[in-house]
Amino acid sequence: DRRSLGSTQKPSGVLVGHTEGITYVSAKGDGRYVVSNGKDQAMRLWDLRKMRSNSEFERFEHNHYGHRGFDYRYGTYPKPKNSAHPKDCSVMTYRGHQVFRTLIRCHFSPMETTGANYLYTGSSDGKIHVYSLDGRIVQVLDRSGTLPISYDPSESEPGQTVGNRAPVCVRDVSWHSQEPVLMSVAWENGERSSSVARHEWKGIGKLGDQMARLEDYVERQKQERAERSTRPSARQEEPSRSMPGSFELEEEEEDQYY
């Protein structure tokens, strides 16, 4: 919208908080909130109404509050002296994922089905992190546990070795606007190849059914898993089918998500 452009090249405002470079910025779409991923290993939520004015920002001491010489392409980040800029104006900070090797993306969950109540991001450790807006980690999906997307669910059940256990770096994730499905893209085998995987939450329907809180779904799955663990014979008789891109999970995580 050209009406929002000023007459000069100076910024309308500045969002201050990250101490290292920013890898991605995504808008919620309501004209107020945006989320960003940073090489300081943090994702930050911003309210545009709280941004610093450019004149205020120019009066700040422009010191470097991160690690001088830090290269995010390598997989280590020493504990910083400053976890945020002294004039941090972000609304919330989210930590737990890793932002190394490439420009890791982050997004709001779909407004149509979740009310944009979650933030999700890839991670260089091969995980997909889903956060609630209040900062809690709702779910962590292990990308290395997916089956090949070419797998035919009508075939015999695959063995435990079929899943892709090679180290991966999840660069980007996309949440379907109407279905409980995620698509992720990742680098594999030392960046020599890449792949796309489909992840589906089992037992969540389309559209309105997804409006139920994801936290409730995760808790329900934990309870059901605990009940099954007390009935080993029934567990053995229970048929198990996997969908393309679903997860072959460890014992403590089984059936938590697809």
mmCIF file of N, CA and C in Angstrom, residues 82-141:
data_model
loop_
_atom_site.group_PDB
_atom_site.id
_atom_site.type_symbol
_atom_site.label_atom_id
_atom_site.label_comp_id
_atom_site.label_asym_id
_atom_site.label_seq_id
_atom_site.Cartn_x
_atom_site.Cartn_y
_atom_site.Cartn_z
ATOM 1 N N ASN A 82 24.260 -10.945 26.967
ATOM 2 C CA ASN A 82 22.955 -10.280 26.901
ATOM 3 C C ASN A 82 21.977 -11.178 26.148
ATOM 4 N N SER A 83 20.887 -11.572 26.802
ATOM 5 C CA SER A 83 19.888 -12.413 26.146
ATOM 6 C C SER A 83 18.978 -11.602 25.237
ATOM 7 N N ALA A 84 19.000 -10.281 25.391
ATOM 8 C CA ALA A 84 18.198 -9.396 24.543
ATOM 9 C C ALA A 84 18.830 -8.014 24.539
ATOM 10 N N HIS A 85 18.448 -7.211 23.587
ATOM 11 C CA HIS A 85 18.901 -5.824 23.540
ATOM 12 C C HIS A 85 18.364 -5.087 24.772
ATOM 13 N N PRO A 86 19.164 -4.200 25.387
ATOM 14 C CA PRO A 86 18.694 -3.471 26.575
ATOM 15 C C PRO A 86 17.395 -2.707 26.351
ATOM 16 N N LYS A 87 17.109 -2.319 25.128
ATOM 17 C CA LYS A 87 15.880 -1.583 24.812
ATOM 18 C C LYS A 87 14.845 -2.492 24.133
ATOM 19 N N ASP A 88 14.883 -3.756 24.475
ATOM 20 C CA ASP A 88 13.986 -4.752 23.877
ATOM 21 C C ASP A 88 12.525 -4.310 23.992
ATOM 22 N N CYS A 89 11.815 -4.308 22.864
ATOM 23 C CA CYS A 89 10.401 -3.936 22.876
ATOM 24 C C CYS A 89 9.512 -5.070 22.369
ATOM 25 N N SER A 90 10.065 -6.287 22.298
ATOM 26 C CA SER A 90 9.256 -7.422 21.859
ATOM 27 C C SER A 90 8.242 -7.792 22.938
ATOM 28 N N VAL A 91 7.167 -8.421 22.520
ATOM 29 C CA VAL A 91 6.099 -8.825 23.436
ATOM 30 C C VAL A 91 6.441 -10.130 24.139
ATOM 31 N N MET A 92 7.049 -11.063 23.414
ATOM 32 C CA MET A 92 7.365 -12.380 23.968
ATOM 33 C C MET A 92 8.575 -12.945 23.236
ATOM 34 N N THR A 93 9.358 -13.766 23.959
ATOM 35 C CA THR A 93 10.520 -14.431 23.383
ATOM 36 C C THR A 93 10.352 -15.937 23.527
ATOM 37 N N TYR A 94 10.689 -16.671 22.478
ATOM 38 C CA TYR A 94 10.521 -18.126 22.457
ATOM 39 C C TYR A 94 11.873 -18.769 22.184
ATOM 40 N N ARG A 95 12.258 -19.707 23.038
ATOM 41 C CA ARG A 95 13.537 -20.392 22.887
ATOM 42 C C ARG A 95 13.327 -21.904 22.986
ATOM 43 N N GLY A 96 14.225 -22.633 22.355
ATOM 44 C CA GLY A 96 14.171 -24.084 22.378
ATOM 45 C C GLY A 96 14.576 -24.680 21.044
ATOM 46 N N HIS A 97 14.291 -23.981 19.953
ATOM 47 C CA HIS A 97 14.707 -24.430 18.631
ATOM 48 C C HIS A 97 16.106 -23.895 18.324
ATOM 49 N N GLN A 98 16.694 -24.368 17.249
ATOM 50 C CA GLN A 98 18.039 -23.968 16.859
ATOM 51 C C GLN A 98 18.016 -23.271 15.503
ATOM 52 N N VAL A 99 18.738 -22.168 15.421
ATOM 53 C CA VAL A 99 18.794 -21.389 14.178
ATOM 54 C C VAL A 99 20.241 -21.365 13.697
ATOM 55 N N PHE A 100 20.656 -22.464 13.077
ATOM 56 C CA PHE A 100 21.995 -22.599 12.525
ATOM 57 C C PHE A 100 21.895 -23.027 11.064
ATOM 58 N N ARG A 101 23.014 -22.923 10.369
ATOM 59 C CA ARG A 101 23.232 -23.485 9.026
ATOM 60 C C ARG A 101 22.512 -22.742 7.905
ATOM 61 N N THR A 102 21.270 -22.304 8.120
ATOM 62 C CA THR A 102 20.518 -21.645 7.053
ATOM 63 C C THR A 102 19.496 -20.702 7.674
ATOM 64 N N LEU A 103 18.720 -20.030 6.838
ATOM 65 C CA LEU A 103 17.760 -19.033 7.312
ATOM 66 C C LEU A 103 16.457 -19.732 7.694
ATOM 67 N N ILE A 104 16.362 -20.156 8.944
ATOM 68 C CA ILE A 104 15.205 -20.901 9.443
ATOM 69 C C ILE A 104 13.974 -19.996 9.480
ATOM 70 N N ARG A 105 12.855 -20.496 8.943
ATOM 71 C CA ARG A 105 11.615 -19.720 8.884
ATOM 72 C C ARG A 105 10.728 -19.957 10.111
ATOM 73 N N CYS A 106 9.821 -19.015 10.362
ATOM 74 C CA CYS A 106 8.830 -19.146 11.434
ATOM 75 C C CYS A 106 7.519 -18.525 10.958
ATOM 76 N N HIS A 107 6.398 -18.975 11.532
ATOM 77 C CA HIS A 107 5.090 -18.531 11.064
ATOM 78 C C HIS A 107 4.057 -18.557 12.189
ATOM 79 N N PHE A 108 2.938 -17.867 11.954
ATOM 80 C CA PHE A 108 1.738 -18.012 12.768
ATOM 81 C C PHE A 108 0.934 -19.193 12.239
ATOM 82 N N SER A 109 0.247 -19.902 13.133
ATOM 83 C CA SER A 109 -0.651 -20.963 12.687
ATOM 84 C C SER A 109 -1.849 -20.345 11.973
ATOM 85 N N PRO A 110 -2.595 -21.116 11.167
ATOM 86 C CA PRO A 110 -3.681 -20.550 10.362
ATOM 87 C C PRO A 110 -4.767 -19.876 11.199
ATOM 88 N N MET A 111 -5.194 -18.713 10.760
ATOM 89 C CA MET A 111 -6.262 -17.992 11.438
ATOM 90 C C MET A 111 -7.586 -18.743 11.318
ATOM 91 N N GLU A 112 -7.835 -19.351 10.143
ATOM 92 C CA GLU A 112 -9.129 -19.975 9.887
ATOM 93 C C GLU A 112 -9.430 -21.126 10.827
ATOM 94 N N THR A 113 -8.425 -21.905 11.201
ATOM 95 C CA THR A 113 -8.662 -23.117 11.978
ATOM 96 C C THR A 113 -8.128 -23.070 13.399
ATOM 97 N N THR A 114 -7.143 -22.231 13.669
ATOM 98 C CA THR A 114 -6.563 -22.183 15.017
ATOM 99 C C THR A 114 -6.641 -20.802 15.647
ATOM 100 N N GLY A 115 -7.157 -19.825 14.916
ATOM 101 C CA GLY A 115 -7.193 -18.474 15.443
ATOM 102 C C GLY A 115 -5.825 -17.843 15.542
ATOM 103 N N ALA A 116 -4.845 -18.406 14.835
ATOM 104 C CA ALA A 116 -3.451 -17.924 14.892
ATOM 105 C C ALA A 116 -2.932 -17.917 16.320
ATOM 106 N N ASN A 117 -3.345 -18.907 17.111
ATOM 107 C CA ASN A 117 -2.968 -18.980 18.519
ATOM 108 C C ASN A 117 -1.636 -19.673 18.759
ATOM 109 N N TYR A 118 -0.978 -20.116 17.692
ATOM 110 C CA TYR A 118 0.294 -20.809 17.837
ATOM 111 C C TYR A 118 1.335 -20.224 16.885
ATOM 112 N N LEU A 119 2.587 -20.393 17.272
ATOM 113 C CA LEU A 119 3.721 -20.061 16.417
ATOM 114 C C LEU A 119 4.488 -21.348 16.167
ATOM 115 N N TYR A 120 5.006 -21.506 14.969
ATOM 116 C CA TYR A 120 5.763 -22.723 14.686
ATOM 117 C C TYR A 120 6.983 -22.375 13.844
ATOM 118 N N THR A 121 8.010 -23.182 14.000
ATOM 119 C CA THR A 121 9.274 -22.903 13.338
ATOM 120 C C THR A 121 10.026 -24.187 13.061
ATOM 121 N N GLY A 122 10.863 -24.155 12.027
ATOM 122 C CA GLY A 122 11.786 -25.250 11.804
ATOM 123 C C GLY A 122 12.950 -25.134 12.773
ATOM 124 N N SER A 123 13.896 -26.038 12.654
ATOM 125 C CA SER A 123 15.044 -26.029 13.554
ATOM 126 C C SER A 123 16.169 -26.822 12.908
ATOM 127 N N SER A 124 17.392 -26.379 13.121
ATOM 128 C CA SER A 124 18.523 -27.044 12.482
ATOM 129 C C SER A 124 18.839 -28.393 13.110
ATOM 130 N N ASP A 125 18.179 -28.742 14.233
ATOM 131 C CA ASP A 125 18.391 -30.051 14.840
ATOM 132 C C ASP A 125 17.400 -31.091 14.332
ATOM 133 N N GLY A 126 16.643 -30.753 13.282
ATOM 134 C CA GLY A 126 15.721 -31.712 12.700
ATOM 135 C C GLY A 126 14.356 -31.758 13.347
ATOM 136 N N LYS A 127 14.015 -30.771 14.158
ATOM 137 C CA LYS A 127 12.735 -30.745 14.851
ATOM 138 C C LYS A 127 11.835 -29.641 14.292
ATOM 139 N N ILE A 128 10.541 -29.777 14.565
ATOM 140 C CA ILE A 128 9.552 -28.735 14.296
ATOM 141 C C ILE A 128 8.963 -28.341 15.643
ATOM 142 N N HIS A 129 9.090 -27.077 16.009
ATOM 143 C CA HIS A 129 8.623 -26.610 17.314
ATOM 144 C C HIS A 129 7.325 -25.823 17.158
ATOM 145 N N VAL A 130 6.344 -26.167 17.988
ATOM 146 C CA VAL A 130 5.070 -25.455 18.020
ATOM 147 C C VAL A 130 4.940 -24.806 19.396
ATOM 148 N N TYR A 131 4.799 -23.486 19.427
ATOM 149 C CA TYR A 131 4.687 -22.726 20.670
ATOM 150 C C TYR A 131 3.293 -22.120 20.792
ATOM 151 N N SER A 132 2.815 -22.001 22.024
ATOM 152 C CA SER A 132 1.628 -21.186 22.259
ATOM 153 C C SER A 132 2.078 -19.740 22.367
ATOM 154 N N LEU A 133 1.160 -18.817 22.178
ATOM 155 C CA LEU A 133 1.539 -17.405 22.201
ATOM 156 C C LEU A 133 2.095 -16.972 23.549
ATOM 157 N N ASP A 134 1.708 -17.677 24.635
ATOM 158 C CA ASP A 134 2.194 -17.283 25.958
ATOM 159 C C ASP A 134 3.591 -17.824 26.260
ATOM 160 N N GLY A 135 4.224 -18.487 25.284
ATOM 161 C CA GLY A 135 5.613 -18.888 25.442
ATOM 162 C C GLY A 135 5.855 -20.354 25.712
ATOM 163 N N ARG A 136 4.813 -21.140 25.942
ATOM 164 C CA ARG A 136 4.994 -22.553 26.236
ATOM 165 C C ARG A 136 5.243 -23.359 24.964
ATOM 166 N N ILE A 137 6.091 -24.378 25.074
ATOM 167 C CA ILE A 137 6.292 -25.310 23.966
ATOM 168 C C ILE A 137 5.146 -26.308 23.998
ATOM 169 N N VAL A 138 4.289 -26.270 22.993
ATOM 170 C CA VAL A 138 3.127 -27.154 22.946
ATOM 171 C C VAL A 138 3.517 -28.529 22.439
ATOM 172 N N GLN A 139 4.343 -28.576 21.414
ATOM 173 C CA GLN A 139 4.707 -29.852 20.813
ATOM 174 C C GLN A 139 6.001 -29.706 20.028
ATOM 175 N N VAL A 140 6.784 -30.769 20.024
ATOM 176 C CA VAL A 140 8.008 -30.830 19.228
ATOM 177 C C VAL A 140 7.916 -32.073 18.350
ATOM 178 N N LEU A 141 7.929 -31.891 17.049
ATOM 179 C CA LEU A 141 7.835 -32.991 16.098
ATOM 180 C C LEU A 141 9.223 -33.341 15.579
#
